[in-house]
Coordinates of C-alpha atoms and ligand atoms in Angstrom, one line a residue:
M143 CA -15.1 -0.5 3.3
W144 CA -15.8 2.2 6.6
P145 CA -14.4 3.0 7.5
A146 CA -11.1 2.0 7.8
N147 CA -9.2 1.0 4.7
R148 CA -5.0 2.0 3.5
L149 CA -5.7 5.6 3.5
T150 CA -6.9 6.3 7.1
E151 CA -3.9 4.6 8.5
R152 CA -1.1 5.6 6.4
L153 CA -2.7 8.8 8.0
N154 CA -3.5 7.5 10.8
L155 CA -7.9 8.6 10.5
K156 CA -10.8 7.6 12.9
W157 CA -12.5 8.3 10.0
P158 CA -12.3 8.8 6.3
I159 CA -13.4 12.1 6.8
V160 CA -10.7 14.5 4.9
Q161 CA -11.5 18.8 5.7
A162 CA -11.3 20.8 2.2
P163 CA -9.1 23.2 2.9
M164 CA -10.4 26.4 1.7
G165 CA -7.8 29.5 2.6
T166 CA -8.9 31.6 5.1
M167 CA -12.0 30.7 5.5
T168 CA -9.8 27.8 7.7
T169 CA -8.8 28.4 11.0
P170 CA -6.6 26.1 12.9
A171 CA -9.3 26.2 15.3
L172 CA -11.5 24.0 13.0
A173 CA -8.8 22.4 11.4
A174 CA -8.4 21.4 15.5
A175 CA -12.1 20.3 15.4
V176 CA -12.2 18.0 12.9
S177 CA -8.4 16.2 14.0
N178 CA -10.2 16.0 17.3
A179 CA -13.1 14.3 15.9
G180 CA -11.3 11.8 14.4
G181 CA -11.1 13.0 10.6
L182 CA -8.3 15.1 8.8
G183 CA -8.2 18.9 9.5
G184 CA -6.8 21.4 6.3
L185 CA -5.7 25.1 6.3
G186 CA -5.6 26.5 4.0
M187 CA -1.7 28.7 3.1
W188 CA -2.5 31.0 0.4
G189 CA -0.7 34.6 0.5
L190 CA 1.0 33.7 3.7
S191 CA 5.1 34.2 3.9
A192 CA 6.2 30.8 4.5
E193 CA 6.4 32.9 8.2
D194 CA 2.9 33.2 8.8
A195 CA 2.3 29.7 7.3
G196 CA 4.0 28.1 9.9
R197 CA 2.4 30.3 12.3
R198 CA 0.0 29.0 11.0
I199 CA 1.1 25.9 10.9
A200 CA 1.7 25.8 15.2
G201 CA -1.8 27.6 16.4
F202 CA -3.5 23.6 14.0
R203 CA -1.1 21.5 16.9
Q204 CA -1.4 24.4 20.5
L205 CA -5.3 22.6 20.1
S206 CA -4.3 19.3 18.8
G207 CA -2.3 16.4 18.4
G208 CA -4.3 15.1 15.8
G209 CA -2.3 15.2 11.7
L210 CA -2.8 18.4 9.4
N211 CA -2.5 19.5 6.3
V212 CA -1.8 22.4 4.6
N213 CA -2.1 23.5 1.0
F214 CA -0.9 25.4 -1.3
P215 CA -2.9 26.6 -5.1
I216 CA -0.8 26.1 -7.2
W217 CA -1.1 29.2 -10.3
P218 CA 1.2 31.2 -12.5
E219 CA 2.6 35.1 -12.4
P220 CA -0.6 36.5 -13.7
V221 CA -0.2 38.4 -17.1
T222 CA -2.2 41.2 -18.6
T223 CA -2.0 44.2 -21.3
Q224 CA -3.1 47.6 -19.9
D225 CA -5.7 47.8 -22.2
A226 CA -7.5 44.3 -20.8
V227 CA -7.3 46.0 -17.3
A228 CA -8.5 49.4 -18.1
A229 CA -11.9 47.5 -19.6
M230 CA -12.6 46.1 -15.8
Q231 CA -11.1 48.9 -14.6
R232 CA -13.9 51.1 -16.4
H233 CA -16.7 48.4 -15.7
L234 CA -15.6 48.5 -12.2
Q235 CA -16.2 52.0 -11.4
P236 CA -19.3 52.7 -10.6
H237 CA -20.1 49.7 -7.7
Y238 CA -16.8 51.1 -6.5
D239 CA -18.0 54.8 -6.9
A240 CA -21.8 52.8 -5.1
K241 CA -20.2 51.5 -2.2
N242 CA -17.8 54.4 -2.0
L243 CA -14.4 52.6 -2.9
G244 CA -12.5 55.3 -4.8
R245 CA -11.3 54.3 -8.4
V246 CA -10.5 51.0 -9.3
P247 CA -6.9 50.3 -8.2
A248 CA -4.3 48.7 -10.1
P249 CA -4.7 44.9 -10.2
Q250 CA -3.0 42.6 -7.7
G251 CA -1.3 39.5 -7.2
V252 CA 1.3 37.3 -8.1
A253 CA 2.4 34.1 -8.3
S254 CA 1.4 30.7 -6.2
D255 CA 4.0 28.7 -5.7
V256 CA 6.0 26.7 -2.6
S257 CA 8.9 28.9 -2.4
D258 CA 12.3 27.7 -0.7
E259 CA 11.4 29.7 2.3
H260 CA 7.7 27.1 2.3
L261 CA 9.2 24.2 1.4
A262 CA 12.1 24.4 4.8
M263 CA 8.7 26.4 6.6
L264 CA 7.0 22.5 5.3
L265 CA 10.0 20.5 5.9
E266 CA 10.7 21.4 9.6
K267 CA 7.2 21.9 11.1
K268 CA 6.4 18.3 9.2
P269 CA 2.6 18.6 8.2
E270 CA 1.1 14.8 8.0
V271 CA 0.1 15.8 4.6
V272 CA 0.2 18.9 2.1
S273 CA -1.9 19.3 -1.0
F274 CA -1.9 21.6 -4.0
H275 CA -4.8 22.7 -6.0
F276 CA -4.2 22.7 -9.8
G277 CA -2.1 20.5 -10.2
L278 CA 1.8 20.1 -8.3
P279 CA 4.8 22.7 -8.1
R280 CA 8.0 21.9 -9.8
T281 CA 9.0 18.1 -9.3
E282 CA 11.9 19.2 -6.9
V283 CA 9.4 20.6 -3.9
V284 CA 7.4 17.6 -4.2
R285 CA 10.7 14.8 -3.9
A286 CA 11.7 17.5 -1.2
V287 CA 7.8 16.8 1.1
K288 CA 7.5 13.1 -0.1
D289 CA 11.3 12.2 1.1
A290 CA 10.8 14.2 4.4
G291 CA 7.4 11.2 4.8
I292 CA 4.4 14.0 3.7
F293 CA 1.6 12.1 2.2
I294 CA 0.9 14.6 -1.2
Q295 CA -2.2 13.9 -3.0
S296 CA -3.6 16.4 -5.1
S297 CA -6.8 17.5 -7.1
A298 CA -8.5 15.9 -10.3
T299 CA -10.8 17.2 -12.4
T300 CA -10.6 14.1 -15.3
A301 CA -8.9 10.7 -14.7
A302 CA -6.8 12.1 -17.9
E303 CA -4.6 14.8 -14.4
A304 CA -5.9 11.8 -12.3
R305 CA -2.8 9.0 -13.4
R306 CA -0.4 11.9 -14.1
L307 CA -0.5 13.0 -11.0
E308 CA -0.3 9.7 -9.4
A309 CA 3.0 10.0 -12.7
E310 CA 4.4 12.5 -11.0
G311 CA 4.0 10.5 -7.9
V312 CA 1.0 11.7 -5.3
D313 CA 0.0 9.2 -2.6
A314 CA -3.7 9.7 -2.7
V315 CA -5.7 11.9 -5.6
I316 CA -8.9 13.9 -4.8
A317 CA -11.3 13.4 -7.1
Q318 CA -13.1 16.3 -7.4
G319 CA -17.3 16.5 -10.0
T320 CA -18.5 19.6 -11.0
E321 CA -20.6 19.4 -7.7
A322 CA -17.8 20.8 -5.9
G323 CA -18.3 24.5 -4.2
G324 CA -15.1 26.3 -4.7
H325 CA -11.9 26.8 -7.6
R326 CA -12.3 24.4 -10.7
A327 CA -9.2 22.2 -10.1
T328 CA -8.2 21.4 -13.3
F329 CA -4.8 21.9 -14.3
T330 CA -5.0 21.1 -18.6
D331 CA -7.1 23.0 -19.2
V332 CA -10.2 20.8 -20.4
A333 CA -13.3 22.8 -20.9
M334 CA -16.1 23.3 -18.1
S335 CA -19.3 22.1 -20.0
M336 CA -16.6 18.4 -20.8
Q337 CA -16.4 17.8 -16.6
A338 CA -17.6 15.1 -14.8
G339 CA -19.6 14.9 -12.1
L340 CA -18.8 13.3 -8.9
F341 CA -20.9 9.9 -9.5
A342 CA -19.3 9.7 -12.8
L343 CA -15.9 10.8 -12.7
L344 CA -14.7 8.7 -9.5
P345 CA -15.1 5.0 -10.3
Q346 CA -13.2 6.4 -13.5
I347 CA -10.8 8.0 -11.7
V348 CA -11.0 4.6 -8.8
D349 CA -9.8 2.5 -12.1
A350 CA -7.1 4.8 -13.4
V351 CA -4.8 5.2 -10.9
S352 CA -3.5 3.1 -7.9
V353 CA -3.1 5.3 -5.3
P354 CA -6.1 5.6 -3.1
V355 CA -9.0 8.5 -4.1
I356 CA -10.3 10.7 -2.0
A357 CA -14.1 11.9 -3.7
A358 CA -14.5 15.4 -3.0
G359 CA -17.7 17.2 -5.2
G360 CA -21.4 17.4 -3.5
V361 CA -20.7 15.3 -0.1
S362 CA -22.2 16.1 2.5
D363 CA -23.5 14.1 4.8
G364 CA -23.6 9.8 5.5
R365 CA -26.0 9.8 2.5
T366 CA -23.3 10.8 0.3
A367 CA -20.3 9.4 1.6
A368 CA -21.8 6.1 1.4
A369 CA -22.2 6.5 -2.2
A370 CA -19.1 7.2 -2.0
F371 CA -17.9 4.7 -1.0
M372 CA -20.0 2.2 -2.7
L373 CA -18.4 3.8 -5.9
G374 CA -14.5 2.9 -4.5
A375 CA -13.2 6.5 -2.4
S376 CA -11.0 5.8 0.1
A377 CA -12.0 8.6 1.6
V378 CA -14.4 12.3 1.0
Q379 CA -13.7 15.8 1.3
M380 CA -16.2 18.3 1.9
G381 CA -15.9 21.9 1.4
T382 CA -19.0 23.4 1.8
A383 CA -20.1 21.7 4.4
F384 CA -17.7 23.0 7.1
L385 CA -18.5 26.1 6.1
M386 CA -21.2 26.2 8.7
C387 CA -19.3 25.2 11.1
E388 CA -19.0 28.0 13.4
E389 CA -16.0 28.1 13.5
A390 CA -14.9 28.5 9.8
N391 CA -14.1 32.4 8.9
V392 CA -17.3 33.5 6.8
Q393 CA -18.6 36.2 6.9
P394 CA -21.7 36.7 7.9
A395 CA -24.0 38.1 4.2
H396 CA -22.6 34.2 2.6
R397 CA -22.9 32.0 5.7
E398 CA -26.5 34.1 5.5
A399 CA -26.4 33.0 1.3
L400 CA -25.3 29.7 2.3
A401 CA -28.4 29.2 4.2
Q402 CA -30.9 30.3 1.7
A403 CA -29.3 28.2 -0.8
N404 CA -31.4 25.2 -2.8
E405 CA -29.8 22.5 -5.4
S406 CA -29.8 24.8 -8.4
C407 CA -28.7 28.4 -7.3
T408 CA -24.7 28.5 -7.7
V409 CA -22.6 28.8 -11.2
V410 CA -19.1 28.0 -12.2
T411 CA -17.2 30.6 -13.5
D412 CA -14.2 32.3 -13.7
V413 CA -15.6 36.4 -13.4
I414 CA -14.5 37.1 -9.9
S415 CA -10.8 35.5 -9.5
G416 CA -10.0 34.9 -12.7
R417 CA -10.1 31.4 -12.9
P418 CA -13.3 28.7 -13.2
A419 CA -14.8 28.6 -9.6
R420 CA -18.1 27.7 -8.1
Y421 CA -20.3 30.2 -6.3
I422 CA -23.9 30.8 -5.6
R423 CA -25.2 33.6 -8.1
N424 CA -25.6 36.8 -7.0
K425 CA -25.8 40.8 -8.4
L426 CA -22.0 40.3 -8.7
V427 CA -22.2 37.4 -11.5
D428 CA -24.5 38.3 -13.4
D429 CA -23.2 41.4 -13.5
L430 CA -19.9 40.4 -14.5
L431 CA -21.4 37.3 -17.0
S432 CA -22.6 40.5 -18.8
S433 CA -20.8 43.0 -19.6
G434 CA -18.7 40.3 -22.1
L435 CA -15.8 40.6 -20.8
K436 CA -12.7 38.5 -19.8
P437 CA -11.8 38.5 -16.6
L438 CA -7.8 39.1 -15.5
P439 CA -6.5 36.6 -14.9
I440 CA -6.0 34.3 -10.9
P441 CA -5.6 36.1 -8.5
K442 CA -5.5 40.0 -10.2
Q443 CA -9.4 39.6 -11.7
L444 CA -10.0 38.7 -7.1
S445 CA -7.6 41.5 -6.5
L446 CA -9.9 44.1 -9.0
T447 CA -13.4 41.9 -7.2
R448 CA -12.9 41.3 -3.2
P449 CA -12.9 44.7 -2.0
L450 CA -16.9 45.5 -3.2
G451 CA -17.9 42.4 -0.9
A452 CA -15.9 44.0 2.2
S453 CA -18.8 46.2 3.5
G454 CA -20.5 42.7 3.6
D455 CA -23.7 43.4 0.6
R456 CA -24.0 39.4 0.2
E457 CA -24.7 40.9 -3.4
M458 CA -21.0 41.6 -4.4
T459 CA -19.5 39.1 -2.5
A460 CA -17.4 35.9 -3.7
L461 CA -20.1 33.2 -2.5
F462 CA -18.6 30.5 -2.4
A463 CA -20.8 27.6 -2.3
G464 CA -20.9 23.5 -4.1
Q465 CA -24.0 22.5 -5.2
S466 CA -24.7 20.5 -1.7
A467 CA -24.9 24.5 0.6
G468 CA -29.0 23.8 0.8
M469 CA -28.5 20.3 2.5
V470 CA -25.8 22.0 5.1
R471 CA -27.0 21.9 9.0
H472 CA -24.9 24.9 10.8
R473 CA -23.0 23.2 13.5
T474 CA -19.2 22.9 14.8
A475 CA -17.3 21.0 12.7
A476 CA -17.2 18.3 15.8
D477 CA -21.1 17.3 15.1
L478 CA -20.1 17.4 11.5
V479 CA -17.8 14.3 11.7
E480 CA -19.3 12.5 14.1
A481 CA -22.8 12.5 12.8
L482 CA -21.3 12.4 9.0
A483 CA -19.8 8.8 10.0
Q484 CA -22.3 7.2 12.0
D485 CA -24.6 7.6 10.1
A486 CA -22.8 7.0 6.8
L487 CA -21.2 3.6 8.5
Q488 CA -26.2 2.4 9.1
R489 CA -25.9 3.1 6.0
L490 CA -23.3 0.6 4.4
R491 CA -23.6 -2.1 7.1
S492 CA -27.5 -1.8 5.9
F493 CA -26.1 -3.8 2.5
N494 CA -24.9 -6.1 4.2
Ligands
FMN1429 C1 -14.6 28.0 -0.1 C2 -14.2 27.0 -0.6 C3 -12.5 27.2 -1.1 C4 -11.7 26.0 -1.6 N1 -10.6 26.8 -0.9 C5 -9.9 25.3 -1.7 C6 -8.6 25.7 -1.7 O1 -7.3 26.8 -1.2 N2 -7.1 24.9 -2.0 C7 -8.1 23.0 -2.7 O2 -7.2 22.6 -3.0 N3 -9.3 23.4 -2.5 C8 -10.4 24.3 -2.0 N4 -11.9 24.0 -2.2 C9 -12.1 23.0 -2.8 C10 -12.8 21.3 -2.2 O3 -11.7 20.7 -2.3 C11 -13.2 20.6 -2.1 O4 -13.2 20.2 -3.6 C12 -14.9 20.3 -2.2 O5 -15.2 21.1 -1.2 C13 -16.1 19.7 -2.8 O6 -17.4 20.1 -3.1 P1 -18.1 20.0 -1.6 O7 -18.0 21.8 -2.0 O8 -19.1 20.0 -2.8 O9 -17.7 19.9 -0.3 C14 -12.1 25.6 -1.8 C15 -14.0 24.6 -1.5 C16 -14.3 25.8 -1.4 C17 -15.8 25.4 -1.0

């Protein structure tokens, strides 16, 4: 029960609260604030060289003696056709023109994986947790990281995915309900319309695996965290709630949109990045959806849409957010961890 369980004991956590590693929106200051408050701070490593990733971990270590979770999304080499690229460039050109951005460039981006250099860096820096999104990297990487005593976790959007992750060696599964902000972790091609919300997904994943399960998607306060524990979670992982904290690297237009969000303003779509993710709906989403064009595979699509938000235009920015964004209040990460932990504790005690 809240707060102590086999996961908190293994990871030496005061509170079973995990801050989602959200790419470069997560900063060493955010992760350190969460870990110093007794939760597990996380840093996204996508797109960083092994050297830069190592520097990011060192930045965290200067600010905290607590545990750290570093995260690598895994995707294959993005393969496109010239026709698909040309059609997307043609479609986006008027938006580039409106912002004086010149010609739409050639799409950029490669596979995302844990290279040998990244692996060597991980074995040297030894973060307490390494997590993955969209499945797992090659078996040798999983084995080497585990052999170094590092805890491994990855997200599942179905019970079948959770079973597969457990069979491949994860120490904990993150059950990602459809409420979640950011990219859908799905790695088995299950259609979005067939995926479950956390209330249905979590107990079924808890029943499907024997490793601890971390609940993600729509958890944002003591009530939702307590509910996740009632459904069998060993910890909660929050992304959207931490996005509004002052330590997060979130652009003003994005912060403003989060502050005005409600329960029905988000949509899951692959048109922004090339892979399904939940965003606050805006003109960029609507425009790409109505174009009927198939997006380029991640991260090539993102390389074309990202420049449109660089000037801070809310309508042209990728506004990642979960369905609980309307419940999120602006405060520091330490306040958020403490308030949520105490509130969940009170609520769960009232059931005794
Ligand atoms: C802006 C944003 C970026 C995210 N990026 C990642 C990521 O790089 N890796 C990852 O494992 N999860 C990522 N996630 C998903 C979270 O791990 C988690 O599933 C989700 O935030 C939980 O739902 P919530 O947003 O309702 O709290 C991201 C979430 C958000 C909101």
